[in-house]
PDB file of C-alpha atoms in Angstrom:
ATOM      1  CA  MET H 107     100.514  96.363 111.849  1.00 52.00           C
ATOM      2  CA  ASP H 108      99.833  95.593 115.486  1.00 54.00           C
ATOM      3  CA  ASN H 109      98.227  92.177 115.146  1.00 81.00           C
ATOM      4  CA  ILE H 110      99.075  90.277 111.994  1.00 84.00           C
ATOM      5  CA  ASN H 111      96.783  87.360 112.826  1.00 86.00           C
ATOM      6  CA  VAL H 112      93.752  89.638 113.099  1.00 92.00           C
ATOM      7  CA  TYR H 113      94.681  91.314 109.824  1.00 94.00           C
ATOM      8  CA  LYS H 114      95.262  87.941 108.149  1.00 94.00           C
ATOM      9  CA  LYS H 115      91.821  86.773 109.252  1.00 95.00           C
ATOM     10  CA  HIS H 116      90.306  89.992 107.890  1.00 96.00           C
ATOM     11  CA  LEU H 117      92.036  89.458 104.535  1.00 97.00           C
ATOM     12  CA  HIS H 118      91.077  85.794 104.438  1.00 96.00           C
ATOM     13  CA  ASN H 119      87.415  86.709 104.820  1.00 96.00           C
ATOM     14  CA  TYR H 120      87.755  89.581 102.338  1.00 96.00           C
ATOM     15  CA  ILE H 121      89.242  87.257  99.694  1.00 96.00           C
ATOM     16  CA  LEU H 122      86.478  84.702 100.205  1.00 93.00           C
ATOM     17  CA  SER H 123      83.842  87.428  99.929  1.00 92.00           C
ATOM     18  CA  LEU H 124      85.327  88.524  96.602  1.00 91.00           C
ATOM     19  CA  ALA H 125      85.469  84.936  95.388  1.00 86.00           C
ATOM     20  CA  SER H 126      81.923  84.165  96.477  1.00 83.00           C
ATOM     21  CA  HIS H 127      79.371  83.630  93.731  1.00 75.00           C
ATOM     22  CA  PRO H 128      75.975  82.067  94.573  1.00 73.00           C
ATOM     23  CA  TYR H 129      75.846  79.740  91.566  1.00 68.00           C
ATOM     24  CA  VAL H 130      79.443  78.554  91.922  1.00 67.00           C
ATOM     25  CA  ARG H 131      79.047  78.060  95.698  1.00 69.00           C
ATOM     26  CA  ARG H 132      75.969  75.946  95.066  1.00 71.00           C
ATOM     27  CA  TYR H 133      77.984  73.286  93.252  1.00 66.00           C
ATOM     28  CA  LEU H 134      81.624  73.730  94.269  1.00 68.00           C
ATOM     29  CA  SER H 135      83.279  73.839  97.667  1.00 73.00           C
ATOM     30  CA  GLU H 136      84.658  77.061  99.116  1.00 82.00           C
ATOM     31  CA  PRO H 137      88.069  77.945  97.620  1.00 86.00           C
ATOM     32  CA  ILE H 138      91.142  77.435  99.787  1.00 89.00           C
ATOM     33  CA  VAL H 139      93.254  80.479 100.661  1.00 95.00           C
ATOM     34  CA  ASP H 140      96.912  79.504 101.044  1.00 96.00           C
ATOM     35  CA  ASP H 141      97.804  80.697 104.545  1.00 94.00           C
ATOM     36  CA  GLU H 142     101.593  80.785 104.075  1.00 95.00           C
ATOM     37  CA  LYS H 143     101.438  82.806 100.859  1.00 97.00           C
ATOM     38  CA  LEU H 144      98.936  85.194 102.431  1.00 97.00           C
ATOM     39  CA  HIS H 145     101.240  85.638 105.426  1.00 94.00           C
ATOM     40  CA  LEU H 146     104.252  86.430 103.231  1.00 95.00           C
ATOM     41  CA  LEU H 147     102.314  88.945 101.127  1.00 97.00           C
ATOM     42  CA  ILE H 148     101.163  90.764 104.259  1.00 95.00           C
ATOM     43  CA  LEU H 149     104.724  90.983 105.563  1.00 92.00           C
ATOM     44  CA  LEU H 150     106.172  92.072 102.206  1.00 93.00           C
ATOM     45  CA  LEU H 151     103.691  94.921 101.790  1.00 95.00           C
ATOM     46  CA  ASN H 152     103.558  95.976 105.430  1.00 90.00           C
ATOM     47  CA  ASP H 153     106.011  98.871 105.069  1.00 88.00           C
ATOM     48  CA  ILE H 154     105.132  99.896 101.500  1.00 94.00           C
ATOM     49  CA  ASP H 155     103.548 103.322 101.019  1.00 95.00           C
ATOM     50  CA  LEU H 156     100.011 102.149 100.275  1.00 96.00           C
ATOM     51  CA  THR H 157      96.580 102.971 101.630  1.00 96.00           C
ATOM     52  CA  ASP H 158      94.936 100.162 103.626  1.00 95.00           C
ATOM     53  CA  GLN H 159      92.469  99.646 100.768  1.00 96.00           C
ATOM     54  CA  GLU H 160      95.235  99.422  98.153  1.00 97.00           C
ATOM     55  CA  ARG H 161      97.169  96.918 100.259  1.00 97.00           C
ATOM     56  CA  ASP H 162      94.080  94.784 100.824  1.00 97.00           C
ATOM     57  CA  GLN H 163      93.214  94.773  97.131  1.00 97.00           C
ATOM     58  CA  ILE H 164      96.730  93.987  95.909  1.00 98.00           C
ATOM     59  CA  ILE H 165      97.036  91.055  98.310  1.00 98.00           C
ATOM     60  CA  ALA H 166      93.505  89.852  97.508  1.00 97.00           C
ATOM     61  CA  ALA H 167      94.109  90.070  93.758  1.00 97.00           C
ATOM     62  CA  THR H 168      97.303  88.030  94.051  1.00 98.00           C
ATOM     63  CA  MET H 169      95.567  85.373  96.140  1.00 97.00           C
ATOM     64  CA  LEU H 170      92.693  85.230  93.638  1.00 95.00           C
ATOM     65  CA  VAL H 171      95.245  84.364  90.941  1.00 95.00           C
ATOM     66  CA  GLN H 172      96.563  81.599  93.219  1.00 96.00           C
ATOM     67  CA  ILE H 173      93.037  80.306  93.834  1.00 93.00           C
ATOM     68  CA  ALA H 174      92.370  80.292  90.073  1.00 91.00           C
ATOM     69  CA  LEU H 175      95.553  78.303  89.406  1.00 92.00           C
ATOM     70  CA  ASP H 176      94.771  75.877  92.237  1.00 89.00           C
ATOM     71  CA  ILE H 177      91.185  75.268  91.168  1.00 83.00           C
ATOM     72  CA  HIS H 178      92.225  74.558  87.592  1.00 65.00           C
ATOM     73  CA  ASP H 179      94.414  71.779  89.004  1.00 68.00           C
ATOM     74  CA  HIS H 180      91.218  70.058  90.173  1.00 59.00           C
ATOM     75  CA  ILE H 181      89.435  70.049  86.819  1.00 55.00           C
ATOM     76  CA  PRO H 182      88.307  66.446  86.242  1.00 51.00           C
ATOM     77  CA  ALA H 183      90.123  64.747  83.365  1.00 50.00           C
ATOM     78  CA  SER H 184      88.005  64.471  80.223  1.00 51.00           C
ATOM     79  CA  THR H 185      88.342  60.666  80.338  1.00 46.00           C
ATOM     80  CA  THR H 186      86.507  60.606  83.692  1.00 51.00           C
ATOM     81  CA  ILE H 187      83.491  62.574  82.459  1.00 52.00           C
ATOM     82  CA  ASN H 188      80.860  59.915  81.928  1.00 57.00           C
ATOM     83  CA  ASP H 189      77.606  61.560  82.985  1.00 59.00           C
ATOM     84  CA  GLY H 190      75.807  64.898  83.057  1.00 57.00           C
ATOM     85  CA  GLU H 191      76.791  65.636  86.656  1.00 60.00           C
ATOM     86  CA  SER H 192      80.511  65.123  85.928  1.00 64.00           C
ATOM     87  CA  LEU H 193      80.270  67.337  82.867  1.00 65.00           C
ATOM     88  CA  GLN H 194      78.619  70.089  84.907  1.00 67.00           C
ATOM     89  CA  GLU H 195      81.343  69.876  87.560  1.00 65.00           C
ATOM     90  CA  HIS H 196      84.004  70.078  84.850  1.00 66.00           C
ATOM     91  CA  GLN H 197      82.408  73.137  83.260  1.00 73.00           C
ATOM     92  CA  LEU H 198      81.846  74.899  86.586  1.00 71.00           C
ATOM     93  CA  THR H 199      85.404  74.271  87.743  1.00 72.00           C
ATOM     94  CA  VAL H 200      86.756  75.793  84.535  1.00 71.00           C
ATOM     95  CA  LEU H 201      84.409  78.763  84.800  1.00 73.00           C
ATOM     96  CA  ALA H 202      85.200  79.321  88.485  1.00 72.00           C
ATOM     97  CA  GLY H 203      88.915  79.460  87.745  1.00 74.00           C
ATOM     98  CA  ASP H 204      88.303  81.905  84.905  1.00 81.00           C
ATOM     99  CA  TYR H 205      86.034  83.978  87.157  1.00 82.00           C
ATOM    100  CA  TYR H 206      88.761  84.325  89.816  1.00 85.00           C
ATOM    101  CA  SER H 207      91.324  85.230  87.139  1.00 86.00           C
ATOM    102  CA  GLY H 208      89.012  87.915  85.795  1.00 89.00           C
ATOM    103  CA  LEU H 209      88.531  89.332  89.287  1.00 90.00           C
ATOM    104  CA  TYR H 210      92.260  89.733  89.845  1.00 93.00           C
ATOM    105  CA  TYR H 211      92.677  91.598  86.552  1.00 93.00           C
ATOM    106  CA  TYR H 212      89.656  93.811  87.261  1.00 95.00           C
ATOM    107  CA  ILE H 213      90.920  94.770  90.745  1.00 96.00           C
ATOM    108  CA  LEU H 214      94.457  95.611  89.639  1.00 96.00           C
ATOM    109  CA  SER H 215      93.339  97.468  86.510  1.00 96.00           C
ATOM    110  CA  LYS H 216      91.088  99.665  88.665  1.00 95.00           C
ATOM    111  CA  LEU H 217      94.138 100.421  90.811  1.00 95.00           C
ATOM    112  CA  GLU H 218      96.125 101.076  87.589  1.00 96.00           C
ATOM    113  CA  ARG H 219      98.778  98.595  88.711  1.00 97.00           C
ATOM    114  CA  ILE H 220      99.840  97.733  85.182  1.00 96.00           C
ATOM    115  CA  GLU H 221     103.358  96.645  86.151  1.00 97.00           C
ATOM    116  CA  LEU H 222     102.000  94.212  88.739  1.00 97.00           C
ATOM    117  CA  ILE H 223      99.540  92.816  86.178  1.00 97.00           C
ATOM    118  CA  ARG H 224     102.480  92.248  83.804  1.00 97.00           C
ATOM    119  CA  LEU H 225     104.627  90.592  86.467  1.00 98.00           C
ATOM    120  CA  LEU H 226     101.827  88.325  87.699  1.00 97.00           C
ATOM    121  CA  ALA H 227     101.163  87.312  84.087  1.00 96.00           C
ATOM    122  CA  GLU H 228     104.837  86.287  83.863  1.00 97.00           C
ATOM    123  CA  GLY H 229     104.408  84.324  87.093  1.00 97.00           C
ATOM    124  CA  ILE H 230     101.313  82.560  85.745  1.00 96.00           C
ATOM    125  CA  LYS H 231     103.223  81.603  82.583  1.00 96.00           C
ATOM    126  CA  ASP H 232     106.149  80.251  84.616  1.00 97.00           C
ATOM    127  CA  ILE H 233     103.820  78.247  86.861  1.00 97.00           C
ATOM    128  CA  ASN H 234     101.877  76.703  83.989  1.00 94.00           C
ATOM    129  CA  GLU H 235     105.106  75.730  82.200  1.00 95.00           C
ATOM    130  CA  GLN H 236     106.429  74.030  85.329  1.00 95.00           C
ATOM    131  CA  LYS H 237     103.107  72.243  85.912  1.00 94.00           C
ATOM    132  CA  MET H 238     103.414  70.714  82.448  1.00 92.00           C
ATOM    133  CA  ILE H 239     106.912  69.485  83.339  1.00 93.00           C
ATOM    134  CA  LEU H 240     105.587  68.104  86.634  1.00 92.00           C
ATOM    135  CA  GLN H 241     102.859  66.149  84.843  1.00 88.00           C
ATOM    136  CA  GLN H 242     105.423  64.556  82.519  1.00 86.00           C
ATOM    137  CA  SER H 243     107.387  63.335  85.599  1.00 78.00           C
ATOM    138  CA  HIS H 244     110.699  63.041  83.749  1.00 82.00           C
ATOM    139  CA  PHE H 245     113.228  64.150  86.353  1.00 90.00           C
ATOM    140  CA  GLU H 246     116.912  63.321  86.565  1.00 90.00           C
ATOM    141  CA  ASP H 247     116.932  63.509  90.361  1.00 93.00           C
ATOM    142  CA  GLU H 248     115.031  64.782  93.391  1.00 95.00           C
ATOM    143  CA  GLU H 249     116.524  68.278  93.167  1.00 95.00           C
ATOM    144  CA  ALA H 250     115.152  68.689  89.642  1.00 95.00           C
ATOM    145  CA  LEU H 251     111.697  67.796  90.969  1.00 96.00           C
ATOM    146  CA  TYR H 252     112.019  70.162  93.919  1.00 97.00           C
ATOM    147  CA  SER H 253     113.125  72.971  91.571  1.00 97.00           C
ATOM    148  CA  VAL H 254     109.904  72.601  89.560  1.00 97.00           C
ATOM    149  CA  VAL H 255     107.727  72.552  92.691  1.00 97.00           C
ATOM    150  CA  LEU H 256     109.604  75.573  94.074  1.00 97.00           C
ATOM    151  CA  THR H 257     108.714  77.638  90.986  1.00 97.00           C
ATOM    152  CA  ILE H 258     105.085  76.521  91.051  1.00 97.00           C
ATOM    153  CA  GLN H 259     104.664  77.420  94.709  1.00 97.00           C
ATOM    154  CA  SER H 260     106.612  80.682  94.919  1.00 98.00           C
ATOM    155  CA  SER H 261     106.355  82.497  91.574  1.00 98.00           C
ATOM    156  CA  LEU H 262     103.415  84.759  92.395  1.00 98.00           C
ATOM    157  CA  VAL H 263     104.816  85.947  95.735  1.00 98.00           C
ATOM    158  CA  VAL H 264     108.248  86.432  94.137  1.00 98.00           C
ATOM    159  CA  LYS H 265     106.684  88.596  91.425  1.00 98.00           C
ATOM    160  CA  VAL H 266     104.952  90.781  94.021  1.00 98.00           C
ATOM    161  CA  ALA H 267     108.280  91.172  95.822  1.00 97.00           C
ATOM    162  CA  GLU H 268     109.907  92.155  92.530  1.00 98.00           C
ATOM    163  CA  CYS H 269     107.192  94.714  91.805  1.00 98.00           C
ATOM    164  CA  PHE H 270     107.804  96.450  95.127  1.00 97.00           C
ATOM    165  CA  SER H 271     111.629  96.323  94.939  1.00 95.00           C
ATOM    166  CA  LYS H 272     112.035  93.463  97.409  1.00 94.00           C
ATOM    167  CA  SER H 273     113.731  90.923  95.171  1.00 93.00           C
ATOM    168  CA  GLN H 274     116.427  90.422  97.832  1.00 91.00           C
ATOM    169  CA  PHE H 275     113.876  88.290  99.686  1.00 92.00           C
ATOM    170  CA  ARG H 276     113.401  85.900  96.757  1.00 95.00           C
ATOM    171  CA  GLU H 277     115.611  83.137  98.133  1.00 95.00           C
ATOM    172  CA  PHE H 278     113.797  83.061 101.462  1.00 94.00           C
ATOM    173  CA  ILE H 279     110.371  83.114  99.790  1.00 95.00           C
ATOM    174  CA  GLU H 280     111.273  80.182  97.533  1.00 97.00           C
ATOM    175  CA  GLN H 281     112.816  78.058 100.278  1.00 96.00           C
ATOM    176  CA  TYR H 282     110.091  78.792 102.811  1.00 96.00           C
ATOM    177  CA  LEU H 283     107.183  78.002 100.477  1.00 97.00           C
ATOM    178  CA  LEU H 284     108.856  74.812  99.228  1.00 97.00           C
ATOM    179  CA  MET H 285     109.354  73.738 102.839  1.00 96.00           C
ATOM    180  CA  CYS H 286     105.702  74.444 103.693  1.00 95.00           C
ATOM    181  CA  THR H 287     104.539  72.542 100.608  1.00 96.00           C
ATOM    182  CA  LEU H 288     106.668  69.531 101.465  1.00 97.00           C
ATOM    183  CA  VAL H 289     105.306  69.508 105.029  1.00 95.00           C
ATOM    184  CA  LYS H 290     101.702  69.634 103.749  1.00 95.00           C
ATOM    185  CA  GLN H 291     102.323  66.950 101.143  1.00 95.00           C
ATOM    186  CA  ARG H 292     103.869  64.702 103.783  1.00 95.00           C
ATOM    187  CA  GLU H 293     100.716  65.099 105.879  1.00 94.00           C
ATOM    188  CA  HIS H 294      98.592  64.045 102.875  1.00 93.00           C
ATOM    189  CA  PHE H 295     100.851  61.056 102.253  1.00 95.00           C
ATOM    190  CA  ILE H 296     100.693  59.892 105.879  1.00 93.00           C
ATOM    191  CA  ALA H 297      96.902  60.250 105.850  1.00 93.00           C
ATOM    192  CA  GLN H 298      96.825  58.190 102.621  1.00 89.00           C
ATOM    193  CA  GLU H 299      95.389  61.123 100.701  1.00 88.00           C
ATOM    194  CA  ASP H 300      96.473  62.266  97.247  1.00 87.00           C
ATOM    195  CA  SER H 301      99.953  63.796  97.282  1.00 91.00           C
ATOM    196  CA  PHE H 302     101.280  64.938  93.912  1.00 91.00           C
ATOM    197  CA  LEU H 303     104.754  65.494  95.368  1.00 94.00           C
ATOM    198  CA  PHE H 304     105.124  62.139  97.078  1.00 95.00           C
ATOM    199  CA  ASP H 305     103.726  60.372  94.024  1.00 93.00           C
ATOM    200  CA  SER H 306     106.372  62.092  91.890  1.00 93.00           C
ATOM    201  CA  LEU H 307     109.078  61.213  94.427  1.00 94.00           C
ATOM    202  CA  SER H 308     107.901  57.603  94.485  1.00 94.00           C
ATOM    203  CA  CYS H 309     108.047  57.330  90.687  1.00 92.00           C
ATOM    204  CA  LEU H 310     111.486  58.928  90.681  1.00 92.00           C
ATOM    205  CA  ILE H 311     113.038  56.845  93.485  1.00 92.00           C
ATOM    206  CA  PHE H 312     111.198  53.520  93.142  1.00 94.00           C
ATOM    207  CA  ASN H 313     109.820  53.766  89.604  1.00 92.00           C
ATOM    208  CA  LYS H 314     106.266  53.107  90.804  1.00 92.00           C
ATOM    209  CA  PRO H 315     103.332  55.117  92.212  1.00 90.00           C
ATOM    210  CA  VAL H 316     102.768  55.647  95.916  1.00 92.00           C
ATOM    211  CA  LYS H 317      99.890  53.169  96.053  1.00 92.00           C
ATOM    212  CA  ASP H 318     102.262  50.318  95.131  1.00 94.00           C
ATOM    213  CA  LEU H 319     104.887  51.028  97.804  1.00 94.00           C
ATOM    214  CA  VAL H 320     105.592  48.499 100.538  1.00 94.00           C
ATOM    215  CA  GLU H 321     106.137  49.661 104.112  1.00 94.00           C
ATOM    216  CA  HIS H 322     109.927  50.001 104.082  1.00 95.00           C
ATOM    217  CA  GLU H 323     109.740  51.994 100.812  1.00 95.00           C
ATOM    218  CA  SER H 324     107.163  54.373 102.324  1.00 95.00           C
ATOM    219  CA  ASN H 325     109.436  54.852 105.329  1.00 95.00           C
ATOM    220  CA  GLU H 326     112.390  55.582 103.044  1.00 96.00           C
ATOM    221  CA  LEU H 327     110.309  58.168 101.203  1.00 95.00           C
ATOM    222  CA  LEU H 328     109.380  59.841 104.490  1.00 95.00           C
ATOM    223  CA  LEU H 329     113.027  59.844 105.588  1.00 95.00           C
ATOM    224  CA  SER H 330     114.090  61.496 102.324  1.00 94.00           C
ATOM    225  CA  ALA H 331     111.392  64.160 102.660  1.00 95.00           C
ATOM    226  CA  GLY H 332     112.305  64.758 106.300  1.00 94.00           C
ATOM    227  CA  LYS H 333     115.933  65.403 105.375  1.00 95.00           C
ATOM    228  CA  LYS H 334     114.867  67.898 102.719  1.00 96.00           C
ATOM    229  CA  ILE H 335     112.563  69.692 105.164  1.00 95.00           C
ATOM    230  CA  ALA H 336     115.408  69.957 107.697  1.00 94.00           C
ATOM    231  CA  TRP H 337     117.754  71.316 105.016  1.00 96.00           C
ATOM    232  CA  LEU H 338     115.190  73.874 103.881  1.00 96.00           C
ATOM    233  CA  HIS H 339     114.585  75.000 107.460  1.00 94.00           C
ATOM    234  CA  SER H 340     118.310  75.577 107.915  1.00 94.00           C
ATOM    235  CA  ALA H 341     118.532  77.398 104.578  1.00 95.00           C
ATOM    236  CA  CYS H 342     115.593  79.639 105.526  1.00 94.00           C
ATOM    237  CA  SER H 343     117.273  80.524 108.816  1.00 92.00           C
ATOM    238  CA  GLN H 344     120.444  81.462 106.953  1.00 92.00           C
ATOM    239  CA  SER H 345     118.480  83.531 104.413  1.00 90.00           C
ATOM    240  CA  LEU H 346     116.849  85.423 107.268  1.00 88.00           C
ATOM    241  CA  LEU H 347     120.232  86.386 108.656  1.00 86.00           C
ATOM    242  CA  THR H 348     121.599  87.576 105.319  1.00 85.00           C
ATOM    243  CA  SER H 349     118.488  89.316 103.933  1.00 78.00           C
ATOM    244  CA  PHE H 350     116.771  90.892 106.933  1.00 76.00           C
ATOM    245  CA  SER H 351     117.734  93.150 109.814  1.00 77.00           C
ATOM    246  CA  PRO H 352     117.421  91.150 113.077  1.00 80.00           C
ATOM    247  CA  ASN H 353     115.759  94.190 114.664  1.00 79.00           C
ATOM    248  CA  SER H 354     113.038  94.478 112.037  1.00 77.00           C
ATOM    249  CA  SER H 355     109.445  93.379 112.608  1.00 76.00           C
ATOM    250  CA  LEU H 356     109.646  91.425 109.350  1.00 77.00           C
ATOM    251  CA  TYR H 357     112.586  89.384 110.647  1.00 82.00           C
ATOM    252  CA  ARG H 358     110.818  88.668 113.938  1.00 83.00           C
ATOM    253  CA  SER H 359     107.607  87.593 112.192  1.00 82.00           C
ATOM    254  CA  LEU H 360     109.387  85.247 109.807  1.00 84.00           C
ATOM    255  CA  GLN H 361     111.576  83.857 112.584  1.00 86.00           C
ATOM    256  CA  ALA H 362     108.419  83.112 114.570  1.00 83.00           C
ATOM    257  CA  ALA H 363     107.000  81.224 111.566  1.00 82.00           C
ATOM    258  CA  LEU H 364     110.205  79.197 111.293  1.00 86.00           C
ATOM    259  CA  THR H 365     110.156  78.439 115.008  1.00 84.00           C
ATOM    260  CA  GLU H 366     106.567  77.213 114.732  1.00 80.00           C
ATOM    261  CA  ASN H 367     107.588  74.917 111.880  1.00 77.00           C
ATOM    262  CA  GLU H 368     110.548  73.642 113.913  1.00 75.00           C
ATOM    263  CA  LEU H 369     108.248  72.777 116.819  1.00 72.00           C
ATOM    264  CA  LYS H 370     105.960  70.857 114.456  1.00 72.00           C
ATOM    265  CA  GLU H 371     108.940  68.952 113.089  1.00 73.00           C
ATOM    266  CA  SER H 372     110.089  68.069 116.595  1.00 69.00           C
ATOM    267  CA  SER H 373     106.605  66.833 117.429  1.00 66.00           C
ATOM    268  CA  TYR H 374     106.486  64.814 114.185  1.00 69.00           C
ATOM    269  CA  ALA H 375     109.878  63.227 114.950  1.00 64.00           C
ATOM    270  CA  GLU H 376     108.746  62.248 118.444  1.00 60.00           C
ATOM    271  CA  GLU H 377     105.506  60.717 117.135  1.00 64.00           C
ATOM    272  CA  GLY H 378     107.343  58.961 114.301  1.00 60.00           C
TER     273      GLY H 378
END
């Protein structure tokens, strides 16, 4: 694969074209394709004996499952539905998620990828179980919280790796996607946008939601997250060395992604 960024852009557009439905698009915003998960799927399947069409469809189907899970997270709570417009949004969000789930099953069944369907179903079950735990917010410590988020963020990619006999990369996948999630959630927190992870951390550390934090508590939360990001970056680097050949294109691509993250962290530290 000569230019992964070109291929990633092609797949991004392909996934959105599959997910596009005129009625849904009329009322709901365009679904978000997780760039880091897409990148990992491309790298994992790069050297597998597949036709270009099979590879595209397997990656697209997996990302459609992710989109379905993500969009269901944004279903308005029933207690907030107080008018016809809110009810319509609720119904459309549910239907959109179900539509994307149906697409993934249809694509993989046409390819007769029954084992991948089974494994992704296991991943969906694991994710939904961990989301229920996350909503309850009863964690003994930060590591217990991070373990739940790790499963939610990495299960689908891990299952694809398992399907194609690449389970040795599981540790890197989990650490890398948790690190990326923590970086994104920190950005939301700094911008005073909703951040499920920082809200959970705030309740765990200070026993109150993010909105009630005073300045020094917010700074302490950022410091804690920064330390975890640094640890995860180091762990990812170590996983690269133990799981990948330094001469492989996969190693070089993942190392480049880690270097990019390191540069962002350096820039964040200088600004902070």
